[in-house]
Structures are given as structure tokens and as C-alpha cells.
PDB file of C-alpha atoms in Angstrom:
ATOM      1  CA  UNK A   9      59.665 146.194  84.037  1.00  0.00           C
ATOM      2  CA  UNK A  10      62.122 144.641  86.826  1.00  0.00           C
ATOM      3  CA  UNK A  11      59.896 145.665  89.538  1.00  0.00           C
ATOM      4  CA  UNK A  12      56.979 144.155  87.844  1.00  0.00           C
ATOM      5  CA  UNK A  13      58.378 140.511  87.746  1.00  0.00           C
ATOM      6  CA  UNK A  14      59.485 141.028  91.293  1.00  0.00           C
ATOM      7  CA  UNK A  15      56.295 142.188  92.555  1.00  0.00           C
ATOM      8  CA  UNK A  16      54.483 139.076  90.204  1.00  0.00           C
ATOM      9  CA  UNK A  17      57.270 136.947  91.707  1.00  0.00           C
ATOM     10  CA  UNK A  18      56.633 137.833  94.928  1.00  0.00           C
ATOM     11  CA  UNK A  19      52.611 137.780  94.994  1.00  0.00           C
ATOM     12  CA  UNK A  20      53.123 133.406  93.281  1.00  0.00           C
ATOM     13  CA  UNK A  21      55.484 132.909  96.249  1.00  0.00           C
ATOM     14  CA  UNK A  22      53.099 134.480  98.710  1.00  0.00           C
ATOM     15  CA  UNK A  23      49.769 133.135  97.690  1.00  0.00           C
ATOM     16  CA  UNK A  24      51.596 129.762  96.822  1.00  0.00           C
ATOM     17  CA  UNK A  25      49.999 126.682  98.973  1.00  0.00           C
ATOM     18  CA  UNK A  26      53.082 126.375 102.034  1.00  0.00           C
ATOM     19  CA  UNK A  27      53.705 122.665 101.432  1.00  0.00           C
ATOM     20  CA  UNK A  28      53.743 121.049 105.323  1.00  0.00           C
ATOM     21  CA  UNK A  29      57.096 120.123 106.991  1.00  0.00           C
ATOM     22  CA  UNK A  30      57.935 119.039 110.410  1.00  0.00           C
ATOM     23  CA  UNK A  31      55.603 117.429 112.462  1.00  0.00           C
ATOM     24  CA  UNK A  32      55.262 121.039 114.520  1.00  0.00           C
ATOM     25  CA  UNK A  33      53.363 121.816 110.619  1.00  0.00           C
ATOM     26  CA  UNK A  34      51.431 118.612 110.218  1.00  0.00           C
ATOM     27  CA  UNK A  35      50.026 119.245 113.531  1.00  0.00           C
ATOM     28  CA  UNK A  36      48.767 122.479 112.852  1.00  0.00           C
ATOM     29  CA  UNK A  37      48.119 122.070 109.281  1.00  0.00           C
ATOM     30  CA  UNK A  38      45.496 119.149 110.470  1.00  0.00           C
ATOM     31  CA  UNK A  39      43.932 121.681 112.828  1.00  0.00           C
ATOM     32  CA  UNK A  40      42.531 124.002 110.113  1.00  0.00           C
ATOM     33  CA  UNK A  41      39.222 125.217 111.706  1.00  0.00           C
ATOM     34  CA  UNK A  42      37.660 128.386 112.230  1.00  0.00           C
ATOM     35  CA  UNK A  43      39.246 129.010 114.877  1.00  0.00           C
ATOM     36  CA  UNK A  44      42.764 128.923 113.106  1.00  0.00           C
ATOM     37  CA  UNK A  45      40.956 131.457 109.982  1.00  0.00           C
ATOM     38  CA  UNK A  46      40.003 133.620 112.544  1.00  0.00           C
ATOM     39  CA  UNK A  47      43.937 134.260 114.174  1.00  0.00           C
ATOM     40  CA  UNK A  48      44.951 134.300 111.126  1.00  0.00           C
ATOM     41  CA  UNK A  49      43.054 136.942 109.547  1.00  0.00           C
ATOM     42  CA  UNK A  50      43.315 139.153 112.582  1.00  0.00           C
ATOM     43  CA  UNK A  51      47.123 139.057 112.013  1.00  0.00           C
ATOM     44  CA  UNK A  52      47.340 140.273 108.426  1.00  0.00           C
ATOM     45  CA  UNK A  53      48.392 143.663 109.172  1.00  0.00           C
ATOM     46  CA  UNK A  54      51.957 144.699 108.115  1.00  0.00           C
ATOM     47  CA  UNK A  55      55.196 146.148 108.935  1.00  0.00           C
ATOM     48  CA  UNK A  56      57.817 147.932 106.992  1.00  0.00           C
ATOM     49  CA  UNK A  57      60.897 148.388 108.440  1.00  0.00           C
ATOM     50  CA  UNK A  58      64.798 148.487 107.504  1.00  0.00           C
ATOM     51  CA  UNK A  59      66.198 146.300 110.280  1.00  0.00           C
ATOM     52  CA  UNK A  60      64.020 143.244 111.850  1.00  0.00           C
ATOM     53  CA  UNK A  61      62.330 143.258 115.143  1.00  0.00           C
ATOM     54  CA  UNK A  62      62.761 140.883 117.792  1.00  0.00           C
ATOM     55  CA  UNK A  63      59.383 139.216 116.792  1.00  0.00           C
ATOM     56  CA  UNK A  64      61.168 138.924 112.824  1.00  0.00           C
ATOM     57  CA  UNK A  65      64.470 137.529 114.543  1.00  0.00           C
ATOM     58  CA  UNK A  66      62.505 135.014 116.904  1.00  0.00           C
ATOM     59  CA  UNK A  67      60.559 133.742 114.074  1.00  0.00           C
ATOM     60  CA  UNK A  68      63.200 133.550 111.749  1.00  0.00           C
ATOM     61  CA  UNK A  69      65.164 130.966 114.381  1.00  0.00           C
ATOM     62  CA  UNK A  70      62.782 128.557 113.473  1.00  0.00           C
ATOM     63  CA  UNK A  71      63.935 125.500 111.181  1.00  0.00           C
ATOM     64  CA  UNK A  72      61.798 126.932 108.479  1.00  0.00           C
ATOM     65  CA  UNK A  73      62.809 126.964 104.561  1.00  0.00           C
ATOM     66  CA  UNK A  74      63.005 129.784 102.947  1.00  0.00           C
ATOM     67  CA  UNK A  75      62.442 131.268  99.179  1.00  0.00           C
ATOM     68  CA  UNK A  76      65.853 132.955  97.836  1.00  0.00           C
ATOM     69  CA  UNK A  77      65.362 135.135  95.033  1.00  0.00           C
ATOM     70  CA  UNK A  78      68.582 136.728  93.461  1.00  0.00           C
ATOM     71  CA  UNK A  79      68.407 138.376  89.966  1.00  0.00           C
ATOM     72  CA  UNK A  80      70.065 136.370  86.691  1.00  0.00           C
ATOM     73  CA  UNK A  81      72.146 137.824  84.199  1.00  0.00           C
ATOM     74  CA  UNK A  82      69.215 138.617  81.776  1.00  0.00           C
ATOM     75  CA  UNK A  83      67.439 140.555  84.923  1.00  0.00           C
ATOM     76  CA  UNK A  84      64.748 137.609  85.618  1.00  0.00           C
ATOM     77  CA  UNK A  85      64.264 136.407  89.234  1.00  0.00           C
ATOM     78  CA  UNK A  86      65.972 133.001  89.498  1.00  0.00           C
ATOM     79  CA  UNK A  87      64.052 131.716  92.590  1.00  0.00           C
ATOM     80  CA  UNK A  88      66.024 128.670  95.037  1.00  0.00           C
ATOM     81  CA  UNK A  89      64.222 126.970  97.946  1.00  0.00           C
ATOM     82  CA  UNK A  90      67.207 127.143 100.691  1.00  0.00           C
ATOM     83  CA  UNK A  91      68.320 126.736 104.164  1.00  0.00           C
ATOM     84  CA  UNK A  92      69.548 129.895 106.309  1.00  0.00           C
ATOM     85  CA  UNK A  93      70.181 131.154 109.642  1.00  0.00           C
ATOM     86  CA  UNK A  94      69.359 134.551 111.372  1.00  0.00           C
ATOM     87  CA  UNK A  95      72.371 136.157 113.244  1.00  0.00           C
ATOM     88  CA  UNK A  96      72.725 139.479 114.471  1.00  0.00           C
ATOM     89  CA  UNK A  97      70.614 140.975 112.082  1.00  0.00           C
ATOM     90  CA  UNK A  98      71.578 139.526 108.934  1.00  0.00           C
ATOM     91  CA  UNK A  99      70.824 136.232 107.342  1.00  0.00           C
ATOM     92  CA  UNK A 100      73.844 133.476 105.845  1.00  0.00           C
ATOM     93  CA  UNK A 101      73.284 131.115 103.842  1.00  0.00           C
ATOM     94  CA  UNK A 102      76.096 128.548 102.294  1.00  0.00           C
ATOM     95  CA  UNK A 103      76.550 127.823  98.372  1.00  0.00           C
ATOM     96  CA  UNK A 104      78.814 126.279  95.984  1.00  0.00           C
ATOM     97  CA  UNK A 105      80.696 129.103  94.038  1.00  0.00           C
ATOM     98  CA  UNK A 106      79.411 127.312  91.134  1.00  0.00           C
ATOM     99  CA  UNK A 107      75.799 127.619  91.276  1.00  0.00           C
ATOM    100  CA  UNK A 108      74.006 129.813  89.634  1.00  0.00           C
ATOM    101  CA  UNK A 109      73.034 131.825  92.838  1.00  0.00           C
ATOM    102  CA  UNK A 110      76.984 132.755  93.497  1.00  0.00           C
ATOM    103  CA  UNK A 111      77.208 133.644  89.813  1.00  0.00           C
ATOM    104  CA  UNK A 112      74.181 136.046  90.322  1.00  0.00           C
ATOM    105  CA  UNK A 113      75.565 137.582  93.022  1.00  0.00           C
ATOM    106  CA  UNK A 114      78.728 138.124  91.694  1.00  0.00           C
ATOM    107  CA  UNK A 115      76.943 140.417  89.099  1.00  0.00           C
ATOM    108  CA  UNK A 116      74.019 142.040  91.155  1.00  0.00           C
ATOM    109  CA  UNK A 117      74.285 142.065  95.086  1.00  0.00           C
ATOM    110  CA  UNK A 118      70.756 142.470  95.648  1.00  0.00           C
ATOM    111  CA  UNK A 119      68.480 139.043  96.472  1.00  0.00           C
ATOM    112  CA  UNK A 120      64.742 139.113  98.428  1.00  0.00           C
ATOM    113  CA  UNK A 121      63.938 136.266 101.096  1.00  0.00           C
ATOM    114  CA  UNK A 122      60.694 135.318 101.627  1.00  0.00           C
ATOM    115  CA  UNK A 123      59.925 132.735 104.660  1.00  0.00           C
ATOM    116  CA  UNK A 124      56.344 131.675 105.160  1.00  0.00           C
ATOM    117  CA  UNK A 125      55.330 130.177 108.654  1.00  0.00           C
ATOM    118  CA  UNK A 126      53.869 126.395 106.790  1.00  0.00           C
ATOM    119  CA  UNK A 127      51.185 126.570 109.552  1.00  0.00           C
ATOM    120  CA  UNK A 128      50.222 129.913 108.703  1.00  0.00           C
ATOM    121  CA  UNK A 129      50.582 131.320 105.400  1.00  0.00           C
ATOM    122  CA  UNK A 130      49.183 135.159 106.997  1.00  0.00           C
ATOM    123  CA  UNK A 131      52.667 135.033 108.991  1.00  0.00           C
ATOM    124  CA  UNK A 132      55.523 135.631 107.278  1.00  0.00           C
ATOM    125  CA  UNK A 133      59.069 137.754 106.779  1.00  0.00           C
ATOM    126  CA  UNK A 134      59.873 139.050 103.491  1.00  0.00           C
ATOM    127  CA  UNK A 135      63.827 140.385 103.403  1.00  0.00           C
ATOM    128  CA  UNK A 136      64.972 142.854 100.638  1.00  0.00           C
ATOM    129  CA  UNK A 137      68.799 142.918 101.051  1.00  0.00           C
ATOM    130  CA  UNK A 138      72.368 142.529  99.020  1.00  0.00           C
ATOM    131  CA  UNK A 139      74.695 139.698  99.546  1.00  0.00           C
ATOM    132  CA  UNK A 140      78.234 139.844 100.493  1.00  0.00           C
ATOM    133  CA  UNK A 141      80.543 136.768 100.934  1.00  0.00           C
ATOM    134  CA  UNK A 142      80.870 136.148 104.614  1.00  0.00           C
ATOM    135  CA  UNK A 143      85.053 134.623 105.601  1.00  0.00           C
ATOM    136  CA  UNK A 144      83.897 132.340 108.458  1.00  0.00           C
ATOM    137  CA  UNK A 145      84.469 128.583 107.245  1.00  0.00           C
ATOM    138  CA  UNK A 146      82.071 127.251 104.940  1.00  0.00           C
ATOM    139  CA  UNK A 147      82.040 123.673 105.960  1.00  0.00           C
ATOM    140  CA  UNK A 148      81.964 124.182 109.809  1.00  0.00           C
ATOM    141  CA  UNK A 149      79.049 126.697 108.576  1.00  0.00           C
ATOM    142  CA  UNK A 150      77.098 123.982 106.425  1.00  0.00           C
ATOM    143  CA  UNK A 151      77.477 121.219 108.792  1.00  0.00           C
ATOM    144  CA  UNK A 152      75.520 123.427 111.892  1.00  0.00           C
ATOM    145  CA  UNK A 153      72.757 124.533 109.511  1.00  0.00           C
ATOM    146  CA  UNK A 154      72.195 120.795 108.465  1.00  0.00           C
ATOM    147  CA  UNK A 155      72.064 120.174 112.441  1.00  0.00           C
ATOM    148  CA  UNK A 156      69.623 122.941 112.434  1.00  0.00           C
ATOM    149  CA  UNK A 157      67.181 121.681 110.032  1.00  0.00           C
ATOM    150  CA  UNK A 158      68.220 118.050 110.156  1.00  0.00           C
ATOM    151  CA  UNK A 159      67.650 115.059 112.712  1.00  0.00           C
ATOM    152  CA  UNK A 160      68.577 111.376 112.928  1.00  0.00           C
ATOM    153  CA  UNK A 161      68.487 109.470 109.734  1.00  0.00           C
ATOM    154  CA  UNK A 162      67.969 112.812 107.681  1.00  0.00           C
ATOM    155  CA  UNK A 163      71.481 113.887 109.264  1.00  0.00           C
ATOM    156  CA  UNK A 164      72.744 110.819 108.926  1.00  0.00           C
ATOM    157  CA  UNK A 165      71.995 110.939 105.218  1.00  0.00           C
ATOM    158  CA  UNK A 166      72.868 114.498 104.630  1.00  0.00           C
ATOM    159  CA  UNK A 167      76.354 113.663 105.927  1.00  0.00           C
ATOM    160  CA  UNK A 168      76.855 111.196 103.164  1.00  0.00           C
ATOM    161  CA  UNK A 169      75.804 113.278 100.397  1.00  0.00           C
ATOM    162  CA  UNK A 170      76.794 116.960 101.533  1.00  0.00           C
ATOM    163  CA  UNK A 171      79.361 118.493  99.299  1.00  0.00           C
ATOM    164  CA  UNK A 172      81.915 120.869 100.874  1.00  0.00           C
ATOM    165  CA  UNK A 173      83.862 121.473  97.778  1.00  0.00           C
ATOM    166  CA  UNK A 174      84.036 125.217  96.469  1.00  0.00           C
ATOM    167  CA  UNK A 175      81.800 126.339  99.526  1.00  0.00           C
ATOM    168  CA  UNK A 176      81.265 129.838 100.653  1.00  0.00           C
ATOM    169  CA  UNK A 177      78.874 131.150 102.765  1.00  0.00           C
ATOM    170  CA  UNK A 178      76.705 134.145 101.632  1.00  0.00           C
ATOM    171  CA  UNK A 179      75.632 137.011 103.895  1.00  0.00           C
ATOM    172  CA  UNK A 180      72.342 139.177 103.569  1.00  0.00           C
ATOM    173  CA  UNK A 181      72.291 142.443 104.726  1.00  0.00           C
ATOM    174  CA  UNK A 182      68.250 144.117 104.859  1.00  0.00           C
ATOM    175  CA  UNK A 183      67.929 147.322 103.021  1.00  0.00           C
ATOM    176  CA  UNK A 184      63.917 146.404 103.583  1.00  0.00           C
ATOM    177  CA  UNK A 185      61.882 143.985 106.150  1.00  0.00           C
ATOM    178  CA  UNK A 186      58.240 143.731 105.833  1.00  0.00           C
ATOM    179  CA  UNK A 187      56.852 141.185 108.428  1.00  0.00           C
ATOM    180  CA  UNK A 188      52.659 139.746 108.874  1.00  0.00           C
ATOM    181  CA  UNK A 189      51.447 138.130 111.336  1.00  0.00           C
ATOM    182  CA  UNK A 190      54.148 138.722 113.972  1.00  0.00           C
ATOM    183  CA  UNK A 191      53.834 140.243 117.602  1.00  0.00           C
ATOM    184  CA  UNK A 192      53.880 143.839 117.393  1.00  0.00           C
ATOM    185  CA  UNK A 193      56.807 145.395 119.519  1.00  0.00           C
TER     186      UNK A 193
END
């Protein structure tokens, strides 16, 4: 039964419409021709693997948001859009150790990412993993993700509204990577 919602929560979030953000997406989301169907159908083959490939780490660099799915306490999927950063083969995200995604992983470690390119929803990196809390400092942490995804007046804004009380950052380790529309190593 678990594995069916997951799989059922995993086919909404892929075959979702991948709202636009950035101008990099409104660009490319304007240029939706044949020629853009045609890359991206010859792309749609996939790879399984347990660690990502350089291709999975480059893409995952990008400024893109991601869909965190961690398991609640009556084994649903509880599903947050989030911010995150690839390093050295893992992924971190921060959290308040009062939000229901902490709580979740306090009981079950194991969470699935999913990060769709908005450009391109036939490229895309889909993590299987279990959390762990990660001891570098939370704020420091928070404030160079927001600098990651964040410019001018969005920055500006964030900094005014960003809590940094009861912080943590969150660690995910892959136990599974499958990856579309990625270079092939």
C-alpha cells in the first residue's frame, strides 16, 4: 500500500505542469516549438543509479526548486516545495525543528526529491534517500541558500522575513538516483 501512494505521488509530481521561474524559464518556456518536443523526447531515456553522476550534480547546481517528500506519522507522503543545495554527493536542506518535515524525520529517515528542469519537464532528478541532521550552522547555512536562489529586492525581502529560530539543517543521503534527460557519462 505505501509503495502505491509513493509511486501515485510520484507520477502527480512528474506529469504536474512545471510552473515557470526565472527568466532563464520564461525564456525557454516561450520557445515551445517543435524543435524543443523533438530534444525533449529524444532525452526521455533513464538512469538508475545509487550515487549521482556528474551530469545529476551539474544540474542539480542550478537555482531550481525542488519537491520534498518525507513520510507522516500515519504513513502518507506529506509533500513541501523547498530550497536545497547539492554538495559532495548529498543534498541539505534547512528547516525549523518545528515543522512538520523535522517531525517526520524524526520518526522515518527516509524522504524522495524530485527536481524538474521548468524548461523541460523530460529532464529531471528524482533522489530516494534518508535524512540525517547535518552540525554545520543553520543560519550561516540558510542565509547562502537564500543568496543562491535569491537576488536584489527578493533578498532584500527574504532578509526581513527569514526566521533563524530553532533552525537545523537536514542532510540527504541517496540510497536511489534515477535521472532523464541528462548527458549520459
Amino acid at each position: 500500500m505505501r509503495l502505491q501512494v509513493w509511486s501515485t505521488l510520484l507520477s502527480v509530481v512528474l506529469l504536474a505542469p512545471v510552473n515557470s521561474y526565472g527568466a532563464e524559464a520564461k525564456e525557454a518556456a516561450g520557445k515551445k516549438g517543435e524543435a524543443m518536443k523533438m530534444s525533449a523526447r529524444a532525452s526521455r531515456a533513464m538512469e538508475n543509479s545509487k550515487t549521482f553522476s556528474p551530469a545529476a550534480g551539474e544540474f542539480l547546481r542550478q537555482p531550481f526548486a525542488s519537491q520534498l517528500v518525507t513520510i507522516n506519522p500515519k504513513g502518507g507522503p506529506q509533500v513541501t516545495v523547498m530550497w536545497f543545495k547539492y554538495e559532495d554527493g548529498a543534498l541539505l536542506f534547512t528547516t525549523t525543528t518545528d515543522r512538520i518535515k523535522f517531525r517526520n524525520m524524526q520518526k522515518d529517515p527516509r524522504a524522495t526529491l524530485a527536481v524538474v528542469d521548468p524548461a523541460n519537464m523530460y529532464k529531471w532528478v528524482i533522489v530516494d534517500g534518508k535524512f540525517s541532521v547535518d552540525p554545520r550552522d543553520p543560519e550561516a547555512f540558510y542565509r547562502g541558500l537564500a543568496e543562491h536562489y535569491l537576488t536584489g529586492e527578493g533578498l532584500e525581502a527574504w532578509k526581513k522575513t527569514a526566521q533563524m529560530e530553532k533552525r537545523t539543517v537536514l542532510k540527504l543521503t541517496p540510497t536511489q538516483v534515477r535521472t532523464m534527460g541528462l548527458a549520459k557519462e
